[in-house]
Coordinates of C-alpha atoms and ligand atoms in Angstrom, one line a residue:
M19 CA 136.4 163.7 -88.1
T20 CA 139.9 164.1 -89.5
N21 CA 142.4 162.4 -87.3
S22 CA 143.2 158.7 -87.1
T23 CA 142.0 158.3 -83.5
A24 CA 138.5 159.7 -84.1
H25 CA 135.4 157.6 -83.3
R26 CA 137.0 155.5 -80.6
L27 CA 133.6 155.6 -78.8
T28 CA 131.1 155.0 -81.5
G29 CA 127.9 153.3 -80.2
R30 CA 128.7 154.1 -76.5
R31 CA 126.1 155.7 -74.3
A32 CA 127.7 158.2 -71.9
L33 CA 126.5 160.1 -68.9
V34 CA 128.8 162.9 -67.7
T35 CA 127.8 164.5 -64.4
G36 CA 128.7 168.2 -64.0
S37 CA 129.0 168.8 -67.7
T38 CA 127.2 172.1 -67.9
S39 CA 130.6 173.9 -67.5
G40 CA 134.3 173.5 -66.9
I41 CA 136.1 170.2 -67.3
G42 CA 132.9 168.2 -67.6
K43 CA 131.8 170.3 -70.5
S44 CA 135.0 169.5 -72.3
I45 CA 134.7 165.9 -71.4
A46 CA 131.1 165.7 -72.9
I47 CA 132.3 167.4 -76.1
A48 CA 135.3 165.2 -76.4
L49 CA 133.3 162.0 -75.9
A50 CA 130.8 163.1 -78.5
H51 CA 133.7 163.9 -80.9
E52 CA 134.8 160.3 -80.5
G53 CA 131.3 159.1 -81.4
A54 CA 129.6 158.5 -78.1
D55 CA 126.0 159.6 -77.5
V56 CA 126.2 161.8 -74.4
V57 CA 123.9 162.9 -71.6
V58 CA 125.0 166.3 -70.3
S59 CA 123.9 166.8 -66.7
G60 CA 124.0 169.4 -63.9
R61 CA 121.6 171.8 -62.2
D62 CA 121.9 174.6 -64.8
E63 CA 119.5 173.8 -67.6
E64 CA 120.4 176.8 -69.7
A65 CA 124.1 176.1 -69.6
G66 CA 123.5 172.4 -70.2
G67 CA 121.4 173.3 -73.3
V68 CA 124.4 175.3 -74.6
V69 CA 126.6 172.3 -74.3
V70 CA 124.1 170.1 -76.0
E71 CA 123.7 172.5 -78.9
T72 CA 127.5 172.8 -79.2
I73 CA 127.7 169.0 -79.6
R74 CA 124.8 168.8 -82.0
A75 CA 126.2 171.6 -84.1
A76 CA 129.4 169.5 -84.5
G77 CA 127.3 166.6 -85.7
G78 CA 127.2 164.7 -82.4
T79 CA 124.4 163.4 -80.3
A80 CA 123.6 164.8 -76.9
Y81 CA 120.7 165.3 -74.5
F82 CA 120.4 167.3 -71.3
V83 CA 119.1 165.7 -68.1
R84 CA 118.8 167.9 -65.0
A85 CA 119.9 166.6 -61.7
D86 CA 121.1 168.0 -58.3
L87 CA 123.5 165.5 -56.8
A88 CA 122.9 167.0 -53.4
D89 CA 119.3 165.6 -53.5
S90 CA 118.2 162.4 -52.0
G91 CA 119.7 159.1 -53.1
R92 CA 116.6 158.2 -55.0
A93 CA 116.6 161.5 -57.0
V94 CA 120.3 161.0 -57.8
T95 CA 119.9 157.4 -59.1
G96 CA 116.8 158.6 -61.0
L97 CA 119.4 160.4 -63.2
V98 CA 120.6 157.0 -64.5
Q99 CA 117.2 155.9 -65.6
A100 CA 116.4 159.3 -67.1
A101 CA 119.8 159.2 -69.0
A102 CA 119.0 155.7 -70.3
D103 CA 115.6 156.9 -71.5
A104 CA 117.2 159.8 -73.3
L105 CA 119.9 157.7 -74.8
G106 CA 117.6 154.8 -75.9
G107 CA 119.5 152.3 -73.8
P108 CA 121.4 151.8 -70.6
V109 CA 124.5 154.0 -69.8
D110 CA 127.7 152.0 -70.6
L111 CA 130.1 154.9 -69.8
L112 CA 129.7 156.9 -66.6
V113 CA 131.9 159.9 -65.9
N114 CA 131.6 161.0 -62.3
N115 CA 132.8 164.6 -62.8
A116 CA 130.5 166.9 -60.8
A117 CA 132.0 168.2 -57.6
Q118 CA 131.1 170.5 -54.8
L119 CA 134.1 172.8 -54.8
I120 CA 135.1 174.4 -51.4
P121 CA 136.7 177.8 -51.1
A122 CA 140.3 177.7 -49.7
Q123 CA 139.9 177.9 -46.0
S124 CA 141.4 176.7 -42.7
M125 CA 140.1 173.4 -41.4
L126 CA 139.0 175.5 -38.4
D127 CA 136.5 177.3 -40.6
A128 CA 134.8 174.2 -42.2
T129 CA 131.1 174.1 -41.3
E130 CA 129.1 170.9 -40.7
D131 CA 126.9 171.9 -43.7
Q132 CA 130.0 172.2 -45.9
I133 CA 131.2 168.8 -44.7
D134 CA 127.9 167.1 -45.4
R135 CA 127.5 168.7 -48.8
A136 CA 131.1 167.9 -49.9
L137 CA 130.7 164.3 -48.9
T138 CA 127.2 164.0 -50.4
V139 CA 128.1 165.5 -53.8
N140 CA 131.7 164.2 -54.1
V141 CA 131.5 160.8 -52.6
K142 CA 127.9 159.6 -52.0
A143 CA 126.6 160.6 -55.4
P144 CA 129.3 158.9 -57.4
F145 CA 128.9 155.8 -55.2
L146 CA 125.2 155.7 -55.8
L147 CA 125.4 156.5 -59.6
T148 CA 128.0 153.8 -60.1
A149 CA 125.9 151.3 -58.2
A150 CA 123.0 152.3 -60.4
V151 CA 124.7 151.8 -63.7
V152 CA 126.6 148.6 -62.8
P153 CA 123.7 146.0 -63.1
D154 CA 123.1 146.9 -66.7
M155 CA 126.8 147.0 -67.5
I156 CA 127.1 143.5 -66.0
A157 CA 124.1 142.3 -68.1
A158 CA 125.7 143.8 -71.2
G159 CA 129.1 142.2 -70.5
G160 CA 131.0 145.4 -69.5
G161 CA 131.2 149.1 -69.2
V162 CA 133.5 151.9 -68.0
V163 CA 133.4 154.3 -65.1
V164 CA 135.8 157.3 -64.9
N165 CA 136.0 159.3 -61.7
L166 CA 137.4 162.8 -61.6
G167 CA 139.6 163.0 -58.6
S168 CA 142.3 165.6 -57.9
I169 CA 145.8 166.1 -56.8
N170 CA 144.2 167.2 -53.5
G171 CA 143.2 163.6 -53.1
L172 CA 146.8 162.5 -53.4
A173 CA 148.6 165.0 -51.2
G174 CA 147.8 167.4 -48.4
M175 CA 147.2 171.1 -48.9
G176 CA 146.7 173.4 -45.9
V177 CA 143.6 175.1 -47.1
A178 CA 141.8 172.1 -48.7
A179 CA 141.3 169.5 -46.0
L180 CA 137.6 168.9 -46.8
Y181 CA 137.9 168.9 -50.6
G182 CA 141.0 166.7 -50.4
A183 CA 139.3 164.2 -48.1
S184 CA 136.3 163.9 -50.4
K185 CA 138.6 163.4 -53.4
A186 CA 140.8 160.8 -51.6
A187 CA 137.6 158.9 -50.8
L188 CA 136.7 159.0 -54.5
H189 CA 140.2 157.6 -55.4
S190 CA 139.6 154.9 -52.9
L191 CA 136.1 154.0 -54.4
T192 CA 137.8 153.7 -57.8
K193 CA 140.2 151.0 -56.5
S194 CA 137.6 149.1 -54.5
F195 CA 135.0 149.2 -57.3
A196 CA 137.8 148.1 -59.8
A197 CA 138.6 145.2 -57.5
E198 CA 134.9 144.1 -57.4
L199 CA 134.0 144.8 -61.0
A200 CA 137.0 144.0 -63.2
G201 CA 136.0 140.4 -63.4
K202 CA 132.7 141.5 -64.7
G203 CA 134.2 143.4 -67.6
I204 CA 133.8 146.8 -66.0
R205 CA 136.8 149.1 -65.8
V206 CA 136.9 151.8 -63.2
N207 CA 139.6 154.4 -63.1
T208 CA 140.4 157.9 -61.9
V209 CA 141.7 161.0 -63.7
A210 CA 143.3 163.3 -61.2
P211 CA 143.8 166.8 -62.5
G212 CA 146.1 169.4 -61.1
P213 CA 145.4 173.1 -61.5
T214 CA 143.3 173.4 -64.6
L215 CA 142.1 176.5 -66.5
T216 CA 138.4 176.4 -67.2
D217 CA 135.7 178.8 -68.2
T218 CA 134.3 178.8 -64.7
N219 CA 137.5 179.5 -62.8
A220 CA 138.6 182.4 -65.0
P221 CA 138.9 184.8 -62.0
F222 CA 141.5 182.4 -60.5
H223 CA 143.6 181.7 -63.5
D224 CA 146.5 183.8 -62.2
H225 CA 146.4 181.9 -58.9
L226 CA 146.4 178.6 -60.8
R227 CA 149.4 179.8 -62.8
E228 CA 151.2 180.5 -59.5
L229 CA 150.4 177.1 -58.2
A230 CA 151.8 175.4 -61.3
A231 CA 154.9 177.6 -61.5
G232 CA 158.1 175.8 -60.5
H233 CA 156.6 172.3 -61.2
P234 CA 157.8 170.2 -64.1
D235 CA 155.4 171.6 -66.8
G236 CA 155.3 175.0 -65.2
R237 CA 151.8 175.8 -66.2
P238 CA 148.2 174.8 -65.4
G239 CA 146.5 172.3 -67.6
T240 CA 143.5 172.9 -69.8
A241 CA 140.1 171.3 -69.6
A242 CA 140.7 169.7 -73.0
E243 CA 143.9 168.0 -71.7
V244 CA 141.9 166.5 -68.9
A245 CA 139.2 165.4 -71.3
A246 CA 141.7 163.7 -73.5
A247 CA 142.7 161.5 -70.5
V248 CA 139.1 160.6 -69.9
V249 CA 138.6 159.7 -73.5
F250 CA 141.6 157.4 -73.4
L251 CA 140.4 155.6 -70.2
A252 CA 136.9 155.3 -71.7
S253 CA 138.2 153.8 -74.9
D254 CA 139.4 150.2 -75.7
D255 CA 142.9 151.7 -75.8
A256 CA 142.8 151.3 -72.0
S257 CA 141.4 147.8 -72.1
H258 CA 143.9 146.5 -69.5
I259 CA 143.7 149.5 -67.1
H260 CA 141.8 148.9 -63.9
G261 CA 141.8 150.9 -60.7
A262 CA 144.4 153.4 -61.9
T263 CA 144.9 157.0 -61.0
L264 CA 146.0 158.9 -64.1
S265 CA 147.4 162.3 -63.0
V266 CA 147.0 165.1 -65.5
D267 CA 148.9 167.6 -63.4
G268 CA 152.0 168.6 -65.4
G269 CA 154.1 166.4 -63.0
I270 CA 153.2 168.2 -59.8
T271 CA 152.5 165.1 -57.7
A272 CA 155.4 163.0 -59.2
V273 CA 158.4 165.3 -58.8
I274 CA 159.8 167.1 -55.7
A275 CA 161.7 169.7 -57.8
A276 CA 161.8 170.3 -61.5
Ligands
NAP30 N1 139.6 172.9 -62.3 C1 140.6 172.4 -61.6 O1 141.6 173.0 -61.4 C2 140.4 171.0 -61.0 C3 141.5 170.4 -60.4 C4 141.5 169.2 -59.9 C5 140.3 168.5 -60.0 N2 139.2 169.0 -60.5 C6 137.9 168.2 -60.6 O2 137.4 168.3 -61.9 C7 136.0 168.2 -61.9 C8 135.4 169.3 -62.6 O3 135.8 170.6 -62.0 P1 135.7 172.0 -62.7 O4 136.8 172.8 -62.4 O5 135.3 171.8 -64.1 O6 134.5 172.6 -61.9 P2 133.2 173.5 -62.3 O7 133.6 174.3 -63.5 O8 132.8 174.2 -61.1 O9 132.1 172.5 -62.7 C9 131.5 171.7 -61.8 C10 130.4 171.0 -62.4 O10 129.7 170.2 -61.4 C11 128.3 170.6 -61.4 N3 127.8 170.5 -60.1 C12 128.2 171.1 -58.9 N4 127.4 170.8 -57.9 C13 126.4 170.0 -58.4 C14 125.3 169.4 -57.8 N5 125.0 169.5 -56.6 N6 124.5 168.6 -58.6 C15 124.8 168.4 -59.9 N7 125.9 169.0 -60.5 C16 126.7 169.8 -59.8 C17 128.2 172.0 -62.0 O11 127.0 172.1 -62.7 P3 125.7 172.9 -62.3 O12 126.2 174.2 -61.8 O13 124.9 173.0 -63.6 O14 125.0 172.1 -61.3 C18 129.4 172.0 -63.0 O15 129.0 171.6 -64.2 C19 135.6 168.2 -60.4 O16 135.4 166.8 -60.0 C20 136.8 168.8 -59.7 O17 136.9 168.4 -58.4 C21 139.2 170.3 -61.1

């Protein structure tokens, strides 16, 4: 560790859902870089193993726990116990990052199965996972939850009604959970990315560049930039921040015209 802000999360036990790829992978690596012990999770065991090895090769501590967040509620909350078992103690930092992404489509084309799946993975699972970690956080005197929302949860977009609704619901959960849990030492906040270049969305990078063009920063974000915001909200640097939505979108949702 060479910079002055390193090790802001030493001793913390983190669970990052959807950290086998994309933004979640960057979040897991960034949390470990700051000293947290991290459980990497998702359905893809092989990809998760690569993330774990990357963290370990850099001197960090990481474990993989497989979970499908579209499974039953009991299976989803089982992830929390399995993560605690791997980490040697209860999770005190939960990052609800996994999401069911939906192809751009007219609302007329959304199927019932898509609606059920988006709400299950993007809303029900974070709700259940948060409820599962909170009792131990209360017992320990505090903890942190960071939810990955989206600019689609903040503003409408013609081809993203379902995805946007699921993210708006997650933004809402952040605020209600913060209201209920702040007094118990638990901070709950949202990071809302705009178009973000990742390893998984490489075929769409040109489209994401077009979406970002003409907005203040004029470019898509990177997974590392989103991860940096998560690290900040997870750290004691954000000790007075509750129920906030931190947009990491190059100004897209803040400015009508650059
Ligand atoms: N990239 C962007 O431009 C952008 C913009 C705004 C918001 N976001 C938000 O940022 C977060 C990460 O997005 P991303 O772009 O990094 O997506 P991604 O690369 O597709 O990664 C999604 C992750 O979620 C996991 N996942 C999906 N379905 C799952 C399930 N049923 N059970 C368990 N894990 C599941 C995947 O792991 P497995 O395949 O191993 O299950 C994967 O690790 C999401 O919440 C997304 O909504 C992204």
